[in-house]
Short mmCIF file of C-alpha atoms and ligand atoms in Angstrom, two decimals:
data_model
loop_
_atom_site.label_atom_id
_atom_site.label_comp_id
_atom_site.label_asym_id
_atom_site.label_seq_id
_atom_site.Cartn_x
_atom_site.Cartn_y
_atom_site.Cartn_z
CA UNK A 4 132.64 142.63 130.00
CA UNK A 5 130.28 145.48 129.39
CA UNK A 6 126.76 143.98 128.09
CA UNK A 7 126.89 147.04 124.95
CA UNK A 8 129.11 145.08 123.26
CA UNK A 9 128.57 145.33 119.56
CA UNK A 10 127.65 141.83 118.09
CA UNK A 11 129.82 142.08 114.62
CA UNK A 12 126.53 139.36 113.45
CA UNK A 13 124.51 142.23 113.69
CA UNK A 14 126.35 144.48 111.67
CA UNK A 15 126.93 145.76 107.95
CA UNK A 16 130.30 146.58 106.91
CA UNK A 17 130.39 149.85 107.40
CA UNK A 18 128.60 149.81 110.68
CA UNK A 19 131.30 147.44 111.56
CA UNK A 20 133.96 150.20 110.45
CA UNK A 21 132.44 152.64 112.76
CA UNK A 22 132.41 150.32 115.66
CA UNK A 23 136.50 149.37 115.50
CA UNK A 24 136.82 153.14 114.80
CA UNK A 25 135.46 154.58 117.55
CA UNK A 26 138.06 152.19 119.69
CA UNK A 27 140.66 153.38 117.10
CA UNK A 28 141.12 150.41 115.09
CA UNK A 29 141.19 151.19 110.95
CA UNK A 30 138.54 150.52 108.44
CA UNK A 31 140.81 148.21 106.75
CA UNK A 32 140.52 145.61 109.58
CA UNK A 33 136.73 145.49 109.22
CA UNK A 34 136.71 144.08 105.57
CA UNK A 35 139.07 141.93 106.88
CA UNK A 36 136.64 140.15 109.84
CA UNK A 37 134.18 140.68 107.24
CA UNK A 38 136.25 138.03 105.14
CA UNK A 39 136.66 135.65 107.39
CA UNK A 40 133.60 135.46 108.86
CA UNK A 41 131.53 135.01 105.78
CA UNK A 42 134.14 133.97 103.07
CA UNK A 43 135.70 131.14 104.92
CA UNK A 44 133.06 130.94 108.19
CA UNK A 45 135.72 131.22 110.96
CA UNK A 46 134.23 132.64 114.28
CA UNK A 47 136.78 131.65 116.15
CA UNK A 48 139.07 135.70 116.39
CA UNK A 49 141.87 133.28 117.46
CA UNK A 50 141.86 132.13 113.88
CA UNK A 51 141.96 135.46 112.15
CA UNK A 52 145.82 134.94 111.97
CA UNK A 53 146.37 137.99 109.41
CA UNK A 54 145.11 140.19 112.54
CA UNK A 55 147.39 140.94 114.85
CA UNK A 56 147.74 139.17 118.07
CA UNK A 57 146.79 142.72 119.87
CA UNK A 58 143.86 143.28 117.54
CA UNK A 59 142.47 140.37 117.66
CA UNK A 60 142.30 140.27 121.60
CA UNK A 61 140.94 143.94 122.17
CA UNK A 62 137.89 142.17 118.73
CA UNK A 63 137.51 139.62 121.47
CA UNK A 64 137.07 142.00 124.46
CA UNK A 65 135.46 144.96 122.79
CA UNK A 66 133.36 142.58 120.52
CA UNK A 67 131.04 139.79 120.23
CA UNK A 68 130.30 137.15 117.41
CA UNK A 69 126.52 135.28 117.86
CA UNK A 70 126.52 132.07 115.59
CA UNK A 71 123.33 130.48 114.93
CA UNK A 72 123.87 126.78 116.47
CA UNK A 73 122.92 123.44 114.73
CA UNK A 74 121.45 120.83 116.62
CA UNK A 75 120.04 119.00 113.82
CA UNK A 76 121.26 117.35 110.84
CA UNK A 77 118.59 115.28 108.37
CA UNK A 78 119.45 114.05 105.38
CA UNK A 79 116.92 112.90 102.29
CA UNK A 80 117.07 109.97 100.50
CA UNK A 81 117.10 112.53 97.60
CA UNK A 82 119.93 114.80 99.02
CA UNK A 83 118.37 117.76 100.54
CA UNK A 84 119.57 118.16 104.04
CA UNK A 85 117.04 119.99 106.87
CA UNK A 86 119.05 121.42 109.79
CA UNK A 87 117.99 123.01 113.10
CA UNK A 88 119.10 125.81 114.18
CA UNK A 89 119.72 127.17 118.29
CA UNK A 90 119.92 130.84 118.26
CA UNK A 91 121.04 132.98 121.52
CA UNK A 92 117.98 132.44 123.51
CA UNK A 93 117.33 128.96 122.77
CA UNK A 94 114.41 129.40 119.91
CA UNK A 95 115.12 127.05 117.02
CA UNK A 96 114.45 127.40 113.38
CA UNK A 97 114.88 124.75 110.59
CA UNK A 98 116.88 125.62 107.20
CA UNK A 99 116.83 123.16 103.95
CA UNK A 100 119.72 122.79 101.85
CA UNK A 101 118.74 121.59 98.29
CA UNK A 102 121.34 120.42 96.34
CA UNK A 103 121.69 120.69 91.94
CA UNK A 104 118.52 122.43 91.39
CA UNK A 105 120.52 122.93 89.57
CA UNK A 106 122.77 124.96 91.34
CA UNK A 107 123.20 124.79 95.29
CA UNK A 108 119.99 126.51 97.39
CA UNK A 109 119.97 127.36 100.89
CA UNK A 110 116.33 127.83 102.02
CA UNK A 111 116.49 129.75 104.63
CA UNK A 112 114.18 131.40 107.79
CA UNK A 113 112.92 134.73 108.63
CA UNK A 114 110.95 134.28 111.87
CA UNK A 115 110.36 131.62 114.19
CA UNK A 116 106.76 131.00 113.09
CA UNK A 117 105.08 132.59 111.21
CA UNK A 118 101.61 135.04 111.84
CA UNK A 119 100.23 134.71 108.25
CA UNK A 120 97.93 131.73 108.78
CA UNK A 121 97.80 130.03 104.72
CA UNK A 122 95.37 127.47 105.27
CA UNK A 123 98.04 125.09 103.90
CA UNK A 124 100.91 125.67 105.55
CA UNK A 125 102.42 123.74 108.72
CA UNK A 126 104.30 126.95 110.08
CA UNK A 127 101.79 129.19 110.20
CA UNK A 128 99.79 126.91 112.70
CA UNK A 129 102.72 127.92 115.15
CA UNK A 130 101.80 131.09 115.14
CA UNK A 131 104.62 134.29 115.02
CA UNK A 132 106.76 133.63 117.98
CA UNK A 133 109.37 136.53 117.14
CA UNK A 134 111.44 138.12 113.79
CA UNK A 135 114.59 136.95 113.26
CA UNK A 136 117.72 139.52 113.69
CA UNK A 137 119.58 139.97 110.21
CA UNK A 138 122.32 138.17 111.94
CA UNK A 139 120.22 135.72 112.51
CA UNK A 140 119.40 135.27 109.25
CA UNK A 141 122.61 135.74 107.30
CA UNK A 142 124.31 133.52 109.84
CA UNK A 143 122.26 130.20 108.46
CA UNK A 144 123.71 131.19 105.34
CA UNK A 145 127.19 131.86 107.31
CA UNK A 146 126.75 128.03 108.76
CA UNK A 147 125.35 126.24 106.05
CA UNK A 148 127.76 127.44 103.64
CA UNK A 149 130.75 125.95 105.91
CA UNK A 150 128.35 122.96 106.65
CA UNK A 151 127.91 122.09 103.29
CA UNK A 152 131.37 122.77 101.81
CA UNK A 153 130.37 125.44 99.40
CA UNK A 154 132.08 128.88 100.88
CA UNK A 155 134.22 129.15 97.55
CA UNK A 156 131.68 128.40 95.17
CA UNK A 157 128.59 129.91 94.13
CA UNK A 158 125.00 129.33 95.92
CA UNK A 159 121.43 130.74 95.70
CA UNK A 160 119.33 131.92 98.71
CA UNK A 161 115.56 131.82 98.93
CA UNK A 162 113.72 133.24 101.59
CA UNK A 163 110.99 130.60 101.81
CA UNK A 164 112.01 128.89 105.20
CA UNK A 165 109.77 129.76 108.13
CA UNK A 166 107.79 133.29 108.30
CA UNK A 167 107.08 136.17 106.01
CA UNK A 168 110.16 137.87 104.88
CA UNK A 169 108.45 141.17 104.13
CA UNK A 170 106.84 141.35 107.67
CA UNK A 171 110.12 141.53 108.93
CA UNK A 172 111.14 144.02 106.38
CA UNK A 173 114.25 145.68 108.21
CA UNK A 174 115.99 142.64 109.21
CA UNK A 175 115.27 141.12 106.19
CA UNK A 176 116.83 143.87 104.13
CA UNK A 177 120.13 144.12 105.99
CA UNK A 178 120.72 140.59 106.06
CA UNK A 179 120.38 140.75 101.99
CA UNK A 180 122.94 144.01 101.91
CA UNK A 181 125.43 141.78 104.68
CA UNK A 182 125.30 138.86 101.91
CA UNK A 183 125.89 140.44 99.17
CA UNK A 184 128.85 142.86 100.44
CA UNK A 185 131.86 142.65 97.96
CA UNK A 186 133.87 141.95 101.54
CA UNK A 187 131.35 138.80 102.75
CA UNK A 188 129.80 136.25 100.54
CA UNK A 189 130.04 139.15 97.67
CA UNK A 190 126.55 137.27 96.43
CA UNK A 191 124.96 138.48 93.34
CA UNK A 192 121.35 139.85 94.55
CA UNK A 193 119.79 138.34 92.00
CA UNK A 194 121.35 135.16 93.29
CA UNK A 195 118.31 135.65 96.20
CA UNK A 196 115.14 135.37 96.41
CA UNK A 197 112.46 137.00 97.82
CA UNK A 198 108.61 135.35 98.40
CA UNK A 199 106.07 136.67 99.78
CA UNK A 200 102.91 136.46 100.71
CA UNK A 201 101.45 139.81 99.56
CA UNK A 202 101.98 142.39 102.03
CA UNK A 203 101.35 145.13 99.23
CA UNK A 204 102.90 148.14 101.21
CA UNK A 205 106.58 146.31 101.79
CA UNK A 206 106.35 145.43 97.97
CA UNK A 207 106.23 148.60 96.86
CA UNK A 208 109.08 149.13 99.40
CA UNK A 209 110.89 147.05 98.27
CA UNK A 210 110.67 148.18 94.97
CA UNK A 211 112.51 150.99 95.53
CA UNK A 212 115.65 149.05 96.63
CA UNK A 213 119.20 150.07 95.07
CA UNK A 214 119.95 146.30 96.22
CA UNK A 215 116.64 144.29 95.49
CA UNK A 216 116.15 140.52 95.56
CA UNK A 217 114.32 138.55 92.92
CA UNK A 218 111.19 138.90 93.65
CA UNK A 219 108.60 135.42 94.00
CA UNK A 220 104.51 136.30 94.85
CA UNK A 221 102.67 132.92 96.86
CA UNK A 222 99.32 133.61 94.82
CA UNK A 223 97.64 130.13 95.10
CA UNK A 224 94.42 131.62 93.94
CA UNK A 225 92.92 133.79 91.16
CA UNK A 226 89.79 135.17 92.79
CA UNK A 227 89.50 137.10 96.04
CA UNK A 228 86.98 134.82 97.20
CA UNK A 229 89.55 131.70 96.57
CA UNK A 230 92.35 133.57 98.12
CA UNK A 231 90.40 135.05 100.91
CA UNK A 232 90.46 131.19 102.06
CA UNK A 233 93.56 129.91 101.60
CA UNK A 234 95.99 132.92 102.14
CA UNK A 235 94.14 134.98 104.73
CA UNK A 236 95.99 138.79 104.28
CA UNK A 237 94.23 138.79 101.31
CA UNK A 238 91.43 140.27 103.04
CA UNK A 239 93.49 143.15 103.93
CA UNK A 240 95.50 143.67 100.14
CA UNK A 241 93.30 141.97 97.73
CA UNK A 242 94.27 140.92 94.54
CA UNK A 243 93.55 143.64 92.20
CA UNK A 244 96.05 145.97 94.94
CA UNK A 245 98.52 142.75 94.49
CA UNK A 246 98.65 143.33 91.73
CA UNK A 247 99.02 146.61 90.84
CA UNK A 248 102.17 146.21 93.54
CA UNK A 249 103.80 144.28 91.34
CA UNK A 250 103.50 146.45 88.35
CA UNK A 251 105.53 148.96 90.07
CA UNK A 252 108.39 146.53 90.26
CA UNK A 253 111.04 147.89 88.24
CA UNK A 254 111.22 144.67 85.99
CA UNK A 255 113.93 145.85 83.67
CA UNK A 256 116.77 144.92 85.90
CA UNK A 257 115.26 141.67 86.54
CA UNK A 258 113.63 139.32 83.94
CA UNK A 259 110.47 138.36 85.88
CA UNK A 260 108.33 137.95 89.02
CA UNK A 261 107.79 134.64 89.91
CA UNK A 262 104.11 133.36 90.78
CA UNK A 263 103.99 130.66 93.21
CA UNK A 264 100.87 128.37 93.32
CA UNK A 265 100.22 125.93 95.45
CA UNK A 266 98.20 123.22 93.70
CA UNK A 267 94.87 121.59 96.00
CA UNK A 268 93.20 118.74 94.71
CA UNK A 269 90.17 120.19 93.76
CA UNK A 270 89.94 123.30 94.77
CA UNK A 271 92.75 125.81 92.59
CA UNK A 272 93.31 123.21 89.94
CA UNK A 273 90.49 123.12 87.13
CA UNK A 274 90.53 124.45 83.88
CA UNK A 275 88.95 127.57 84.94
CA UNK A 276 92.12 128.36 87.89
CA UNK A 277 94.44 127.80 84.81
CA UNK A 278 92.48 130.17 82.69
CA UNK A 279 91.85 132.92 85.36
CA UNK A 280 95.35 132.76 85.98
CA UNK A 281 97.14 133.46 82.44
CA UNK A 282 94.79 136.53 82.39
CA UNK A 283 95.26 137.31 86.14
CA UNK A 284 98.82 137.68 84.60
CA UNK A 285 98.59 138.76 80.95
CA UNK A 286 100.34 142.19 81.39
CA UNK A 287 103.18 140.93 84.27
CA UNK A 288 106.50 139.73 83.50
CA UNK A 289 105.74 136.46 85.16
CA UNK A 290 106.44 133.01 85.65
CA UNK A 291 104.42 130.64 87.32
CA UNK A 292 105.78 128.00 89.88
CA UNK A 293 103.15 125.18 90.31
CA UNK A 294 104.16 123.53 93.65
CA UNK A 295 101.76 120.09 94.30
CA UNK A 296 100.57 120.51 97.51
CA UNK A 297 103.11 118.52 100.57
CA UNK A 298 100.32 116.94 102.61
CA UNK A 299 100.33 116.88 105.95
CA UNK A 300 98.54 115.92 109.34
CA UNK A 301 96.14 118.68 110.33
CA UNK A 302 96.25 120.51 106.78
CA UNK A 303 92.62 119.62 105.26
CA UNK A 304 93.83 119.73 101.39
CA UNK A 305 95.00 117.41 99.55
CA UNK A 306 97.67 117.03 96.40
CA UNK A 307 96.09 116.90 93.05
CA UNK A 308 97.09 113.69 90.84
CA UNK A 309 99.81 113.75 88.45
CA UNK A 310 97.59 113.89 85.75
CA UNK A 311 95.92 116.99 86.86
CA UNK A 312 98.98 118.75 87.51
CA UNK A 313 100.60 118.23 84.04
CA UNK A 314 96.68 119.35 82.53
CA UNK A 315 97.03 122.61 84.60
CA UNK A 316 100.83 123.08 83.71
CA UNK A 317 100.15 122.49 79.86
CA UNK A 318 96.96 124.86 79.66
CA UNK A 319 99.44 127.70 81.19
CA UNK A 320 102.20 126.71 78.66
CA UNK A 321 99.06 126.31 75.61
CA UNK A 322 98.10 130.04 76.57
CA UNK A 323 102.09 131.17 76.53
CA UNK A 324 102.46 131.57 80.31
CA UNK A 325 105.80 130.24 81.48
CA UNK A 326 105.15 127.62 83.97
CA UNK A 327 107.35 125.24 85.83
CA UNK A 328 106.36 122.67 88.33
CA UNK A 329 108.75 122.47 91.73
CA UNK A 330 109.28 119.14 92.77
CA UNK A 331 109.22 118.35 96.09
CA UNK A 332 112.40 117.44 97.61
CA UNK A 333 113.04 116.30 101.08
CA UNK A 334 109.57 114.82 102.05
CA UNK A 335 110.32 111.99 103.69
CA UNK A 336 112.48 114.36 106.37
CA UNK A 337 109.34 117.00 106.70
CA UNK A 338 111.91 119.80 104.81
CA UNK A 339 109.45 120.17 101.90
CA UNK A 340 107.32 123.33 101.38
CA UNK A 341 105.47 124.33 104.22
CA UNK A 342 106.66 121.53 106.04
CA UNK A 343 109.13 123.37 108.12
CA UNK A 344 108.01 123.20 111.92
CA UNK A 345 109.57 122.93 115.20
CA UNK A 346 107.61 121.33 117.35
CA UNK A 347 107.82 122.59 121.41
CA UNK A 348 107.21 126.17 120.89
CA UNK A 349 104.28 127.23 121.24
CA UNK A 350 103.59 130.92 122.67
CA UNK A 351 102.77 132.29 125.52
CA UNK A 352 99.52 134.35 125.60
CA UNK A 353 100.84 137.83 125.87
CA UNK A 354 103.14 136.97 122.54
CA UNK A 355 99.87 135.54 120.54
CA UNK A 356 98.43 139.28 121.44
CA UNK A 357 101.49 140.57 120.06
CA UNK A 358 101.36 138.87 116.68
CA UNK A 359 99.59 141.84 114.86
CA UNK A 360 99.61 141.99 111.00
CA UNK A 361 101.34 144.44 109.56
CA UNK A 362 100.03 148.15 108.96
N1 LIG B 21 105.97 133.40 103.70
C1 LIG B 21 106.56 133.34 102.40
C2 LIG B 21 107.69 132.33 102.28
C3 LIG B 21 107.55 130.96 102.92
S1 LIG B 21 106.73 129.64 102.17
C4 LIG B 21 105.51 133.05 101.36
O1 LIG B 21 104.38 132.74 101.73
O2 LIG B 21 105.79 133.20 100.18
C5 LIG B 21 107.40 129.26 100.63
C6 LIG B 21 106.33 128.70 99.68
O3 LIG B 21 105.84 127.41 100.09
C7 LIG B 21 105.10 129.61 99.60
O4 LIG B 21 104.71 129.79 98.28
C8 LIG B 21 104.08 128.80 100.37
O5 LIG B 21 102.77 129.19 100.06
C9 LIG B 21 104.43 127.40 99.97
N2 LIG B 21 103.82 126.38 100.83
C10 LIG B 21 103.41 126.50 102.10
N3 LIG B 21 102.88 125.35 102.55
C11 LIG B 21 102.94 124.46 101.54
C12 LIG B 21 102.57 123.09 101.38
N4 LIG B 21 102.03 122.40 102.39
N5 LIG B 21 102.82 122.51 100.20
C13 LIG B 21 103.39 123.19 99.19
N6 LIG B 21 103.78 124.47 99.29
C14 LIG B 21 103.55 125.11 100.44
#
């Protein structure tokens, strides 16, 4: 068993078609592992019965398949479902499946932890531990999809689980071109989305993309200052260079960017938030997502009333903004926004040095 061998997880079709043909095996048979690994989830090679028996035992021997692992299984009095996840060297990550939404959504994870700190968020108290491996990330979809029953029908992916998709940019990216391969889950792109923090060089990165996600910004404030505090890489790509990011988006192929805001009691929510905002956003195709703060232990905010949500949401919608308020599902199983945790991991010193933010 030599330790080089490929791990078909880790690679995109036609990576895949160069590994089987340098052992002399034909293109053909890659879009046909391709199939049955995504389209109908079997990992087992013994399985792929339109292979041949030959085939599939030199896959086995010249070949590897790494499967993200669930160990957990929660489900919500309101049907969303959190699982864990066991990758190869025993790190765990958590991934929410929210059904009619009203489609199907798979949140899913991009690190274990998370280095960007947002003063309200339970996952970045833990700290980056390490990126995720595109296999690693578009086998939760892999999983979940057979978990859940839905490999034939259609689903939506957002990148919103634990860590910052764009500061793990590569990964990230292949994992979105593995998932939407005509030959594996053949997923629309704009079937995924994207959110990010703001890390304004990846952005503009990204917007140069032949195969681009939808696009979601977590804004949560409308004044350096305020952001400064709550989402701390604002200090190093401030709004007004935010902004100007997302102008460069190319828009047309894609209706808008979506604005997330996390709603504090007190502290994002007055009249004068909702008012800074609709200008902050005057000349962007946008919509705003208002998401009511998920309390938790340790996370010194607190969620605004009712009332005060549906006074900020209707001054948006008075001034013509398009607005929408996510409700929270999956609260009383911790799978809510910013909730996502896993509790046992913390890091060893010489990671926490290596936890650096991103050029
Ligand atoms: N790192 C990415 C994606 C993960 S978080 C990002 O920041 O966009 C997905 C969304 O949940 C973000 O908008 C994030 O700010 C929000 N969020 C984090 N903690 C939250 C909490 N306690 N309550 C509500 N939303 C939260």
């Amino acid at each position: 068993m030599s330790p080089q061998r490929p791990d078909i997880a880790e690679l995109e079709l036609p990576e895949l078609e160069a590994a089987l043909a340098t052992r002399g095996v034909e293109a053909f048979h890659a879009r046909q592992l391709y199939r049955w690994i995504y389209r109908r989830g079997v990992t087992d090679f013994d399985r792929m019965t339109d292979l041949s028996r030959a085939l599939r035992a030199r896959v086995r021997e010249d070949l590897t398949l790494s499967t993200p692992r669930i160990v957990g299984d929660e489900r919500s009095t309101d049907g969303t479902r959190k699982f864990v996840f066991e990758l190869a060297d025993g790190r765990c990550i958590e991934s929410v499946f929210i059904p009619d939404t009203p489609s199907m959504t798979f949140c899913i994870s991009t690190q274990v932890g998370c280095a960007m700190s947002c003063g309200f968020c339970l996952t970045g108290k833990m700290g980056l531990i390490r990126n995720l491996t595109a296999g690693e990330i578009a086998g939760q979809v892999r999983v979940l999809a057979a978990a859940t029953g839905l490999l034939e029908q259609p689903f939506n992916i957002v990148l919103m689980g634990m860590g910052e998709p764009l500061h793990n940019y590569d990964a990230v990216m292949q994992a979105v071109r593995m998932l939407t391969d005509e030959h594996g889950f053949a997923m629309p792109p704009r079937r995924i989305t994207l959110s990010t923090v703001g890390l304004v060089p990846a952005i503009l990165r990204l917007a140069r993309e032949p195969v681009m996600p939808n696009l979601a910004i977590s804004l949560h404030g409308t004044t350096d200052e305020q952001r400064n505090a709550l989402v701390p890489v604002n200090r190093k790509y401030p709004l007004e260079a935010l902004m100007a990011a997302c102008r460069q988006v190319p828009i047309k192929r894609r209706d808008r960017i979506t604005f997330e805001y996390v709603l504090l009691d007190g502290v994002n929510d007055t009249p004068a938030d909702a008012r800074r905002l609709v200008r902050l956003l005057a000349d962007i195709r946008a919509k705003v997502n208002l998401i009511p703060l998920n309390p938790a232990p340790g996370i010194p905010f607190e969620r605004p009333s009712d009332d005060r949500v549906d006074r900020f949401a209707r001054m948006l919608a008075e001034r013509g903004t398009t607005v929408s308020v996510r409700k929270s599902r999956g609260r009383d199983i911790r799978a809510a926004c910013g909730q996502l945790i896993v509790d046992g991991q913390r890091r060893s010193p010489a990671q926490r040095a290596a936890t650096l933010l991103p050029a």
